[in-house]
Coordinates of C-alpha atoms in Angstrom, one line a residue:
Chain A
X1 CA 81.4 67.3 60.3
X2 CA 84.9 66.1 58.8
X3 CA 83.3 62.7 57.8
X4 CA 80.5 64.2 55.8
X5 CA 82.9 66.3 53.9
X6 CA 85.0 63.3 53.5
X7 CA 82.0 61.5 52.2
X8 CA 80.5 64.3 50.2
X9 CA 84.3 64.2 48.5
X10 CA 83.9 60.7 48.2
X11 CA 81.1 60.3 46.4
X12 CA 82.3 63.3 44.0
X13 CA 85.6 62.0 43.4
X14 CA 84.4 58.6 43.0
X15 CA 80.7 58.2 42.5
X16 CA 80.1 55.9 44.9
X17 CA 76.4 55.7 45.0
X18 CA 77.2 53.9 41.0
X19 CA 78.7 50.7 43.2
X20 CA 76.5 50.7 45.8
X21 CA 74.2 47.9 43.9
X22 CA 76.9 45.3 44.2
X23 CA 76.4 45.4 48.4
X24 CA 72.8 43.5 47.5
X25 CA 75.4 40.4 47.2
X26 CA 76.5 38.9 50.2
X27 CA 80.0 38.1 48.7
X28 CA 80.8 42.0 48.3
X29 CA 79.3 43.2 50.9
X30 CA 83.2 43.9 52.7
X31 CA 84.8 45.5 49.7
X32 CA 86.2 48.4 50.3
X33 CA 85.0 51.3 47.3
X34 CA 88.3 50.5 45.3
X35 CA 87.6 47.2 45.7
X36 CA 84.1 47.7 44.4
X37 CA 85.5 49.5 41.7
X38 CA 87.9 47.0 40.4
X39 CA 84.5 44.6 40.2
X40 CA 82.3 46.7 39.1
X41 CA 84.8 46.9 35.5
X42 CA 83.8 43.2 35.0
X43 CA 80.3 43.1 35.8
X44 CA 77.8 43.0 33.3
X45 CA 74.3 43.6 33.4
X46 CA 72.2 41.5 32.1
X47 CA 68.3 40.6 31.6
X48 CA 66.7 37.2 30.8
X49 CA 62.4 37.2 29.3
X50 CA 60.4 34.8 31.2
X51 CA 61.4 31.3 29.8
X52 CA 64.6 32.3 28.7
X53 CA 67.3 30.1 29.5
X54 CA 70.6 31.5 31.2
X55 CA 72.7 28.4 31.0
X56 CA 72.3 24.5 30.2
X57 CA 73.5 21.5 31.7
X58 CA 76.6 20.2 30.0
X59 CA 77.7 23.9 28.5
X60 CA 81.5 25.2 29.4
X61 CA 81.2 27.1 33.0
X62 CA 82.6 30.8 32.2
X63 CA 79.7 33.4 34.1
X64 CA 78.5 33.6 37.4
X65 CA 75.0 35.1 37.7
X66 CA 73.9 37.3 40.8
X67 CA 70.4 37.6 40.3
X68 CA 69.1 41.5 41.5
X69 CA 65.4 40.7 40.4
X70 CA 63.1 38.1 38.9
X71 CA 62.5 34.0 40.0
X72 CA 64.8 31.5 38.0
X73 CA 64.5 27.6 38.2
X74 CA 67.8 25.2 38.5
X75 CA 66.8 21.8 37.0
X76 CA 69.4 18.9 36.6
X77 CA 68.9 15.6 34.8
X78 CA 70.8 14.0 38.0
X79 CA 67.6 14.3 39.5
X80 CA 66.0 16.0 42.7
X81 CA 63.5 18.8 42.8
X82 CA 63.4 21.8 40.6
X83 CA 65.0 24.9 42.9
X84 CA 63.7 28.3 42.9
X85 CA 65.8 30.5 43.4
X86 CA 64.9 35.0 43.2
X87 CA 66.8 37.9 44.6
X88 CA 70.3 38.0 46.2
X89 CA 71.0 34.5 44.4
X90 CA 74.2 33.5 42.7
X91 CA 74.2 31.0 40.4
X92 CA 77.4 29.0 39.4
X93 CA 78.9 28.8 42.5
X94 CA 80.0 24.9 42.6
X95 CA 80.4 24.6 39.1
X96 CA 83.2 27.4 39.0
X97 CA 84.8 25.5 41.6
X98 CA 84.6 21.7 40.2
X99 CA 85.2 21.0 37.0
X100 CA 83.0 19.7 34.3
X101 CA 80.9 22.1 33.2
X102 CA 77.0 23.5 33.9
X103 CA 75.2 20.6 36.0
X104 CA 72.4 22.1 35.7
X105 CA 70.2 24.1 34.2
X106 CA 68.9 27.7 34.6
X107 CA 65.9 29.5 33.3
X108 CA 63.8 32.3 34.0
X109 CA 60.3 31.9 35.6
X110 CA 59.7 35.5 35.2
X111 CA 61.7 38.7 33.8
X112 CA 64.7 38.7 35.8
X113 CA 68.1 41.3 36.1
X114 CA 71.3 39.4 37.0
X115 CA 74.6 40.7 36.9
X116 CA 77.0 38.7 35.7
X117 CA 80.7 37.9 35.9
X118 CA 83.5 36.3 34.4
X119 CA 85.2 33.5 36.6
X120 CA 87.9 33.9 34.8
X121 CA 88.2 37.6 35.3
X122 CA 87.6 37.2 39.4
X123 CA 90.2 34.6 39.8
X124 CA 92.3 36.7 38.0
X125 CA 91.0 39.4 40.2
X126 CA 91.8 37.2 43.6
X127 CA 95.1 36.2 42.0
X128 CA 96.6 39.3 41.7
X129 CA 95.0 41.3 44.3
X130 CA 95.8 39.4 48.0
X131 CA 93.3 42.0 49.9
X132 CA 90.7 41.7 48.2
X133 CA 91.1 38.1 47.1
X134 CA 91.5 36.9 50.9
X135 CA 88.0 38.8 51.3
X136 CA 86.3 37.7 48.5
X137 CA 87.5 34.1 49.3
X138 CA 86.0 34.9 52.7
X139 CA 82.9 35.6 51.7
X140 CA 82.5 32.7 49.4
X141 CA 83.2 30.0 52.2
X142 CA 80.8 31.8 54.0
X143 CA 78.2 31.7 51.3
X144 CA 78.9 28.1 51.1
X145 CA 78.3 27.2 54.7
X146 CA 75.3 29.2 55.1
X147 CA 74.2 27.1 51.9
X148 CA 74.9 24.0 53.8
X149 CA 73.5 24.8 57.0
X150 CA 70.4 25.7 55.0
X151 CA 70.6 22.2 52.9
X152 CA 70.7 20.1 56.7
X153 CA 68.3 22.6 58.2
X154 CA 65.5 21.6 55.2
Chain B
X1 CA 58.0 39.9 9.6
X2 CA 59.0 43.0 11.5
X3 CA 59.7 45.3 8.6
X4 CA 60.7 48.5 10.5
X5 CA 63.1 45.7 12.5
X6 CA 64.6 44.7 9.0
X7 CA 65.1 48.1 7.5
X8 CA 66.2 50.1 10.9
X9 CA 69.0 46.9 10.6
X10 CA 70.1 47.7 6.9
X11 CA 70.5 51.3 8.1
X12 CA 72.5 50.5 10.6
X13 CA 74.8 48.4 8.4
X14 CA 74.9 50.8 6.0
X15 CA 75.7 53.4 8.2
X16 CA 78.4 50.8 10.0
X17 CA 80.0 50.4 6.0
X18 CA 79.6 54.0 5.7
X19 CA 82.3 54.6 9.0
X20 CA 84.6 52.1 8.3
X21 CA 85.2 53.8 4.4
X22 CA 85.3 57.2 6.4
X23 CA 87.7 55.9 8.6
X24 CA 90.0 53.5 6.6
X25 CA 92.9 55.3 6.8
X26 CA 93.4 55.3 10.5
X27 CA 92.8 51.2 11.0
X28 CA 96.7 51.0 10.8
X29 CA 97.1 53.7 13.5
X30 CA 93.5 52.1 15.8
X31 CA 95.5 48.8 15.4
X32 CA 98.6 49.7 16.8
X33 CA 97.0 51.7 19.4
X34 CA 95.0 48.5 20.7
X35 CA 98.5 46.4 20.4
X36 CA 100.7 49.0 22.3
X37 CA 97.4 48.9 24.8
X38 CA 98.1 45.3 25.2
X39 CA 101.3 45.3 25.9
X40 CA 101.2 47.7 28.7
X41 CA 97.7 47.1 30.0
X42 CA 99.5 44.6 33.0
X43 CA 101.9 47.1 33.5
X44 CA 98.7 49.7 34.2
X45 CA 96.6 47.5 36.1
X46 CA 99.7 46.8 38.5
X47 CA 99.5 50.7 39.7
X48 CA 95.5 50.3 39.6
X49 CA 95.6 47.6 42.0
X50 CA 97.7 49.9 44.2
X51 CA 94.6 52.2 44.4
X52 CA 96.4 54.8 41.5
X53 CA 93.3 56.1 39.3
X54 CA 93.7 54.3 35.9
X55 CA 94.6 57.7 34.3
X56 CA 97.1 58.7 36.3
X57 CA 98.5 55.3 36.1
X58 CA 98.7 55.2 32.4
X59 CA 100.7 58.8 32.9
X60 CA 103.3 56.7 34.8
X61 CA 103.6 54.0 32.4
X62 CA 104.0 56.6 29.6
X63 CA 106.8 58.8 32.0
X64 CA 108.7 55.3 32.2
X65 CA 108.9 54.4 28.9
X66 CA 109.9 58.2 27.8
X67 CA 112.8 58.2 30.5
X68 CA 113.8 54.5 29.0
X69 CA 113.7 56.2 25.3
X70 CA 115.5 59.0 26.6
X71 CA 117.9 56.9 28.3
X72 CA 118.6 54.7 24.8
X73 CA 118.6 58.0 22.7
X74 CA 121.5 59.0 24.7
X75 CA 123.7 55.7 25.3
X76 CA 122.4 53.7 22.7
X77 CA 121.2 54.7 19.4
X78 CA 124.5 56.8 18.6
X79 CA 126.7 53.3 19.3
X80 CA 123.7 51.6 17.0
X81 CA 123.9 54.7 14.2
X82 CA 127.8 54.6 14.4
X83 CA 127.8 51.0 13.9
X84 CA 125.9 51.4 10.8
X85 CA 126.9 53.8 9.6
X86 CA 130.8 52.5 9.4
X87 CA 129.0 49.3 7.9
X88 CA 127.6 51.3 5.1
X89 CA 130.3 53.2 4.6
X90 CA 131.7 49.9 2.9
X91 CA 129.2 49.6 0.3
X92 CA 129.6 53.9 -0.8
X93 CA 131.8 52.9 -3.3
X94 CA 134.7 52.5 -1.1
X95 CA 134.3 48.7 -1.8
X96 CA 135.0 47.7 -5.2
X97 CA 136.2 43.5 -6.2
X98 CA 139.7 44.2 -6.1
X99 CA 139.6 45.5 -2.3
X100 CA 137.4 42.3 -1.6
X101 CA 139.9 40.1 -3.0
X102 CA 142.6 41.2 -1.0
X103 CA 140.1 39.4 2.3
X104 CA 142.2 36.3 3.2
X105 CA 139.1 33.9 2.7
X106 CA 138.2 35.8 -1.0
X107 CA 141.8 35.8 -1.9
X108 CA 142.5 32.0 -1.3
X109 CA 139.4 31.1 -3.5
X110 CA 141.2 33.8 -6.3
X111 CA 144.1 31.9 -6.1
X112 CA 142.1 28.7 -6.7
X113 CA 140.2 29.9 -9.4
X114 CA 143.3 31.9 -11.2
X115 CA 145.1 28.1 -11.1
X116 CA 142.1 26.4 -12.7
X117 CA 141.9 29.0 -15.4
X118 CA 145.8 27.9 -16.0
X119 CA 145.4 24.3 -16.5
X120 CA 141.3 24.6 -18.2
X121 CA 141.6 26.3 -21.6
X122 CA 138.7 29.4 -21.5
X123 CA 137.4 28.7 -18.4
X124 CA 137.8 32.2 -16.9
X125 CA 136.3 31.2 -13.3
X126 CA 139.1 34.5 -11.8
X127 CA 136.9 36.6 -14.1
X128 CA 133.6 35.1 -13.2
X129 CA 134.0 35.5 -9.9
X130 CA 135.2 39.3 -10.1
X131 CA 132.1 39.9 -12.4
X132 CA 130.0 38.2 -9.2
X133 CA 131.4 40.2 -7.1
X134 CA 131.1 43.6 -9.0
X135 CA 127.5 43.0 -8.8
X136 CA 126.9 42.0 -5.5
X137 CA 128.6 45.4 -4.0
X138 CA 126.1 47.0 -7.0
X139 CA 123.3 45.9 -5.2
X140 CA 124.2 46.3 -1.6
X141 CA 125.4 49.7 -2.0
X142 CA 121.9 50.5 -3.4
X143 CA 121.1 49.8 0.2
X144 CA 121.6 53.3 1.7
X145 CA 120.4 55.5 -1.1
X146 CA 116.9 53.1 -0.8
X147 CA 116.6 54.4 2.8
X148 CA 117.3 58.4 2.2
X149 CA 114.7 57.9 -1.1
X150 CA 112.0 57.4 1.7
X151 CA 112.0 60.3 3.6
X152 CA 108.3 61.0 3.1
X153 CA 107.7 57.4 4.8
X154 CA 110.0 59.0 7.8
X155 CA 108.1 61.6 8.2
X156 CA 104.9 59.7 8.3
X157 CA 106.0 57.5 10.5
X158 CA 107.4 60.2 12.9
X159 CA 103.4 61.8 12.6
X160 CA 102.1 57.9 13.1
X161 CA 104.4 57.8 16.9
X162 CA 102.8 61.0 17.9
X163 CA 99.8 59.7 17.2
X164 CA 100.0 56.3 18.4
X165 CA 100.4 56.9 22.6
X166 CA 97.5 59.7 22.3
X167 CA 95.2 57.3 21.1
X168 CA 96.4 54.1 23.4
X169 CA 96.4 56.4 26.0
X170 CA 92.1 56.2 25.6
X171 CA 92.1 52.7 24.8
X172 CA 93.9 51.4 27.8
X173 CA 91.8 54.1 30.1
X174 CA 88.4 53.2 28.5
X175 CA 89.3 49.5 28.3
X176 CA 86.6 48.2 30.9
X177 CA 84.3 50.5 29.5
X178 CA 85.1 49.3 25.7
X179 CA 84.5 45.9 26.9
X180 CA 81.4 45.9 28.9
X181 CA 79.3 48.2 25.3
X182 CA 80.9 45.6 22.8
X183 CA 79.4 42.8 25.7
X184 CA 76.1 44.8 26.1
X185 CA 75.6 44.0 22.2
X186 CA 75.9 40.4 22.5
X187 CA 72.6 38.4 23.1
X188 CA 72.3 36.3 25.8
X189 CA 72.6 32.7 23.9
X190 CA 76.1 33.9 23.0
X191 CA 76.8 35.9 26.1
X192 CA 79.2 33.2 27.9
X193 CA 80.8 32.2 24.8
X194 CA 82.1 35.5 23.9
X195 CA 83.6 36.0 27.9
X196 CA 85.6 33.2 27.0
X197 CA 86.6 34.8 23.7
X198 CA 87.4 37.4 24.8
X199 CA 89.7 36.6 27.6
X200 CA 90.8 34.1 25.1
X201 CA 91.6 36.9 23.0
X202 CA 93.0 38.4 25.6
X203 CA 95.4 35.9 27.0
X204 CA 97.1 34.9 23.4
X205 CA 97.0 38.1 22.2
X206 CA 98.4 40.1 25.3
X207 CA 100.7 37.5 26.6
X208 CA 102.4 36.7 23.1
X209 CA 103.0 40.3 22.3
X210 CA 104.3 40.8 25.5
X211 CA 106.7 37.6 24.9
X212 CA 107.8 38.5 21.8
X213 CA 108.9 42.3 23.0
X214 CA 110.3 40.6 26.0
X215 CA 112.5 38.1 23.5
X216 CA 113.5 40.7 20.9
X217 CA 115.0 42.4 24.3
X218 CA 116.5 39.3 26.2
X219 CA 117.8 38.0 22.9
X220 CA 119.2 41.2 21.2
X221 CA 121.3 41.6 24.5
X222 CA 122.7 37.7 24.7
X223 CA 123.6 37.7 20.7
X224 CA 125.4 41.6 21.3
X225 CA 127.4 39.8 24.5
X226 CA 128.3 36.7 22.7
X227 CA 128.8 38.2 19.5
X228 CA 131.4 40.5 21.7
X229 CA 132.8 37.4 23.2
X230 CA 132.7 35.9 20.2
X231 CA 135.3 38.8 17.9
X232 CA 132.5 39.7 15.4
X233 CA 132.6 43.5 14.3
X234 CA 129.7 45.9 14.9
X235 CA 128.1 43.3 17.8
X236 CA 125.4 46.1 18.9
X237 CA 123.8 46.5 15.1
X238 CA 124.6 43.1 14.7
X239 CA 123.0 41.5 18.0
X240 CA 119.7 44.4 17.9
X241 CA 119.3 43.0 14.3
X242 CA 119.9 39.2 15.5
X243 CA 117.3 39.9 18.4
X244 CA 114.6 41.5 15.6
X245 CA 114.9 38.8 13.2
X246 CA 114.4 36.6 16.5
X247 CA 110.8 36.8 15.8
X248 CA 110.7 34.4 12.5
X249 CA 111.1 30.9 13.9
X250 CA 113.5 28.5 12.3
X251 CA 114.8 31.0 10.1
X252 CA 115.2 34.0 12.0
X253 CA 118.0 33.0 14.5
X254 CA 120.0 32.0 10.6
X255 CA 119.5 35.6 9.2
X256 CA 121.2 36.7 12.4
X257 CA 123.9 34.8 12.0
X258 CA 124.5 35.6 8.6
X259 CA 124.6 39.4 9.3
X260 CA 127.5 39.0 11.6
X261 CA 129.1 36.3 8.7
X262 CA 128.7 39.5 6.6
X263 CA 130.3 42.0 9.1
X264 CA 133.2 39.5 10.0
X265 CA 133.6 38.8 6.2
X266 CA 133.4 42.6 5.1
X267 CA 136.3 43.1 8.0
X268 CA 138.9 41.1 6.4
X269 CA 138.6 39.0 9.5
X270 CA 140.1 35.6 9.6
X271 CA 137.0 33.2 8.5
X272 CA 137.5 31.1 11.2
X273 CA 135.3 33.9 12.9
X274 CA 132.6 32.7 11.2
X275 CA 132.6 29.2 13.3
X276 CA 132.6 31.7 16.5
X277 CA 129.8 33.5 15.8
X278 CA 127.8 30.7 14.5
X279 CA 128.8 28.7 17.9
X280 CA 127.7 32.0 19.6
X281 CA 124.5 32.5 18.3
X282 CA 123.9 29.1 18.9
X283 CA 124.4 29.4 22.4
X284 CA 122.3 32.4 22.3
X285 CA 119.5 29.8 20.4
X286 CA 120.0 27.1 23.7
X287 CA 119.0 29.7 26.2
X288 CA 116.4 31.3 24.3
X289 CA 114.5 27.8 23.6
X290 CA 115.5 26.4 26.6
X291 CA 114.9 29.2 29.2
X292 CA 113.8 32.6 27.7
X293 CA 110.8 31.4 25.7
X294 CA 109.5 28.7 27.9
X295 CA 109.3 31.0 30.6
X296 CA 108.0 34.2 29.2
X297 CA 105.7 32.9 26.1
X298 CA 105.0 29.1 28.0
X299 CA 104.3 27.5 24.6
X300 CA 106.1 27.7 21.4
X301 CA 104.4 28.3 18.4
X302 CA 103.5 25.0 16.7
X303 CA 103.7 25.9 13.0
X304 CA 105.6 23.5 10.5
X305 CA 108.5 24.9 8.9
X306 CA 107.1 24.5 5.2
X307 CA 104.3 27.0 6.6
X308 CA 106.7 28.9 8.5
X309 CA 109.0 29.8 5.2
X310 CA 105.7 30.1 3.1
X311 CA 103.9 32.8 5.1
X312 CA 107.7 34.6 5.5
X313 CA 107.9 34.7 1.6
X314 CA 104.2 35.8 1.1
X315 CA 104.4 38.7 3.9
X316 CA 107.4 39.8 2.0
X317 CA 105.8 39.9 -1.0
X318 CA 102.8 41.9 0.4
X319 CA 105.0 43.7 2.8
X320 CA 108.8 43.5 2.7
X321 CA 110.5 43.2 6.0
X322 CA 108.0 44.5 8.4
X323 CA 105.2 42.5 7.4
X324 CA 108.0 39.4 7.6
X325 CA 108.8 40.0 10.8
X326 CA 105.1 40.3 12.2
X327 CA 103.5 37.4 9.8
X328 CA 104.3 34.4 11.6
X329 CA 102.8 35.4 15.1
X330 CA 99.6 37.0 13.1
X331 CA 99.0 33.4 11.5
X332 CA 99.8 32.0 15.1
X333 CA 97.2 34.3 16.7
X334 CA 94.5 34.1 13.9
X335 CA 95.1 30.0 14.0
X336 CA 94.6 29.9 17.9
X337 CA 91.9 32.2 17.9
X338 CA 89.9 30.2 15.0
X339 CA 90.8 26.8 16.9
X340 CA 89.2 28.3 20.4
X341 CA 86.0 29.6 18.6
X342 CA 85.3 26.2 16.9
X343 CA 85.7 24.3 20.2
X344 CA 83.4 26.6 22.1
X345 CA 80.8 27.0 19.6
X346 CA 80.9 23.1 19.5
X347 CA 80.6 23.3 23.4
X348 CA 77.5 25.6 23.4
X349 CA 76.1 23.2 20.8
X350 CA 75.8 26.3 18.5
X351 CA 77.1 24.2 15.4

């Protein structure tokens, strides 16, 4: 009884059900409602028409896409096979965390929604914020070793 | 051609000309708003990220700078209007040449001067320089009548401070939400570019106002110790105005030195005291280039002198002292900001 008035208050108070979308991404999935809150002020949503191009190879790294909807192909003039990637995806990943730029490029294979953010903003976000940083940061290794496992499994 | 596309977009910019002639006259007050917003947006976001609703944490911010105000209106803007008022007082006709010449320094070069119009026939250099003087005390005592002729400009700047917190109080609240419309209007092509403009924007703009308040602080209370240390009369007015006309580079650490040279002259002090107070506000100069503006601003503005004392001349022109005072870190900001867009649009290969 308590706990559904705490969450009815909840979800007056704070309009929770407005965050929920951000749980589709695996790196959000632990933030706590504040937490969600605080990333859902630099999120922005945005939509790519079949063929458009979200980012080329050799542009300045500044967004990281999560894609909610829609198939997009990564090609890189390094070579290998064209990658399709669709919902739950985030693009940018490595290149946030090299330097260098885009190495590769991103385009939409059908209408897509992504939501995007600033890698600027997050780090700033994980800078200043230890909590939520250490479970962000969490969340990314863990992205990246599922990514890995998945690379030697193929 | 779309021409419902075309002539739904002339409306709009029409209509977008239309609002900013409606609302011209409150640019100054929007502008201000957004700056004050800057400077206390960490402040805000510092009790956000302690789970304080941003509202409530802009209330706190606001409660802390009344109680600081509150706290100077008590302590020290009396000592500051005492100060200058006992300065003025020396130009309301008190002060005439004869009273000047009887200050050691002004007497010695009488003395000179009455002996070179006793050996040089007609040179009358003692008169000359009590005609100089005459007019110099004419002018400055203009000073204080030119600031009770502007009462009207009080009063509208007492309406502009109410103002001012009621409108950054939205600005600061809504920030996110400001952000993410004015990004929702961007297309796609240009979508990364203008994150990075934007926190570009944000970055120089934020940090350097924040600096420069910072400065005006740290080095309005060094030059008020040292100019304690150092013997000069009025050192509060003397060091608040030193750390004000901290803000001009170059030539703003010399206009604070030469109000105190003006206080310690005006006093009948020994002019020796005019090496003291020169050596202190150049101690005050060591520690703010050395520590104080390394640390809080990171960079120092890169500007040439020549374009320094040009754009201080032209604001003054446009302006007077205000615009003087905020010139130099406008052409700063507006350079930095045009150097950043060129790069990136270069980067995007958009030109």
């Amino acid at each position: 009884m308590s706990s559904k008035i705490v969450q009815a208050l909840r979800e007056t108070l704070f309009n929770e059900a407005q965050y929920n979308y951000l749980k589709q991404f695996c790196i959000f999935q632990d933030l706590s409602l504040m937490q969600l809150k605080q990333v859902n002020n630099l999120i922005n949503r945005r939509e790519f028409k079949e063929g458009e191009c979200l980012f080329e190879e050799g542009y300045p790294m500044e967004a990281l896409f999560f894609v909610e909807s829609g198939d997009i192909e990564l090609t890189s003039k390094l070579g290998g096979a064209p990658q399709k990637l669709g919902k739950g995806a985030i693009l940018g990943m490595i290149d946030a965390q090299l330097e260098g730029g885009r190495r590769s490029t991103a385009r939409a294979q059908s209408n897509c929604v992504t939501y995007a953010i600033s890698i600027t903003d997050l780090n700033y976000l994980i800078d200043h914020n230890p909590v939520l940083g250490i479970k962000l940061l969490r969340a990314i290794a863990k992205y990246f070793s599922q990514t890995i496992l998945h690379c030697l499994n193929r | 051609m779309n021409w419902t596309k075309l002539v739904f977009n002339i409306f709009l910019i029409l209509l977008a000309g239309l609002a900013i002639f409606f609302y011209r006259f409150i640019f100054v007050y929007l502008g201000t708003a957004i700056l004050i917003s800057f400077i206390l947006d960490p402040l805000v976001s510092w009790f956000e990220r302690r789970t304080i609703p941003r509202w409530f944490s802009i209330i706190i911010v606001y409660l802390i700078i009344l109680g600081l105000l509150a706290f100077s209106g008590v302590r020290l803007f009396p000592l500051l209007s005492n100060q200058a008022q006992s300065l003025f007082a020396q130009f309301n006709g008190d002060l005439d040449a004869e009273t000047l010449l009887a200050l050691p320094l002004l007497k010695d070069v009488y003395s000179i001067a009455q002996d070179l119009d006793a050996s040089i026939a007609n040179l009358q250099s003692a008169k000359l320089l009590t005609d100089t003087l005459e007019k110099g005390i004419g002018l400055l005592g203009s000073l204080p009548s030119m600031l009770l002729d502007n009462v009207a400009a009080i009063v509208g700047t007492i309406s502009f401070l109410a103002t001012v917190p009621i409108l950054s109080f939205f600005v600061i609240k809504d920030k996110y939400y400001f952000r993410k419309k004015l990004i929702s209007l961007v297309p796609n092509r240009y979508y990364e570019l203008t994150l990075i403009l934007i926190n570009k924007f944000d970055e120089t703009v934020g940090r350097f106002f924040r600096a420069v308040l910072f400065e005006v602080i740290v080095v309005g209370i060094m030059a008020t110790i040292a100019f304690s240390i150092a013997g000069v009369p009025y050192p509060f007015l003397v060091g608040a105005i030193a750390g004000l006309a901290n803000v001009i580079p170059y030539f703003g650490p010399f206009s604070g030195w030469a109000v105190s040279a003006l206080a310690i002259l005006l006093s009948g002090l020994n002019p020796v005291q005019l090496v003291w107070s020169a050596l202190a506000m150049y101690i005050v100069q060591v520690v703010d280039n050395n520590i104080v503006y390394p640390v809080v601003v990171g960079t120092t503005i890169r500007m040439h002198p020549l374009v320094v004392l040009l754009t201080v001349i032209t604001a003054g022109w446009i302006g007077g002292i205000i615009w003087m005072l905020v010139s130099v870190p406008l052409v700063y900001i507006v350079f930095s900001l045009v150097k950043v867009t060129h790069d990136n649009l270069k980067a995007f290969r958009i030109i």
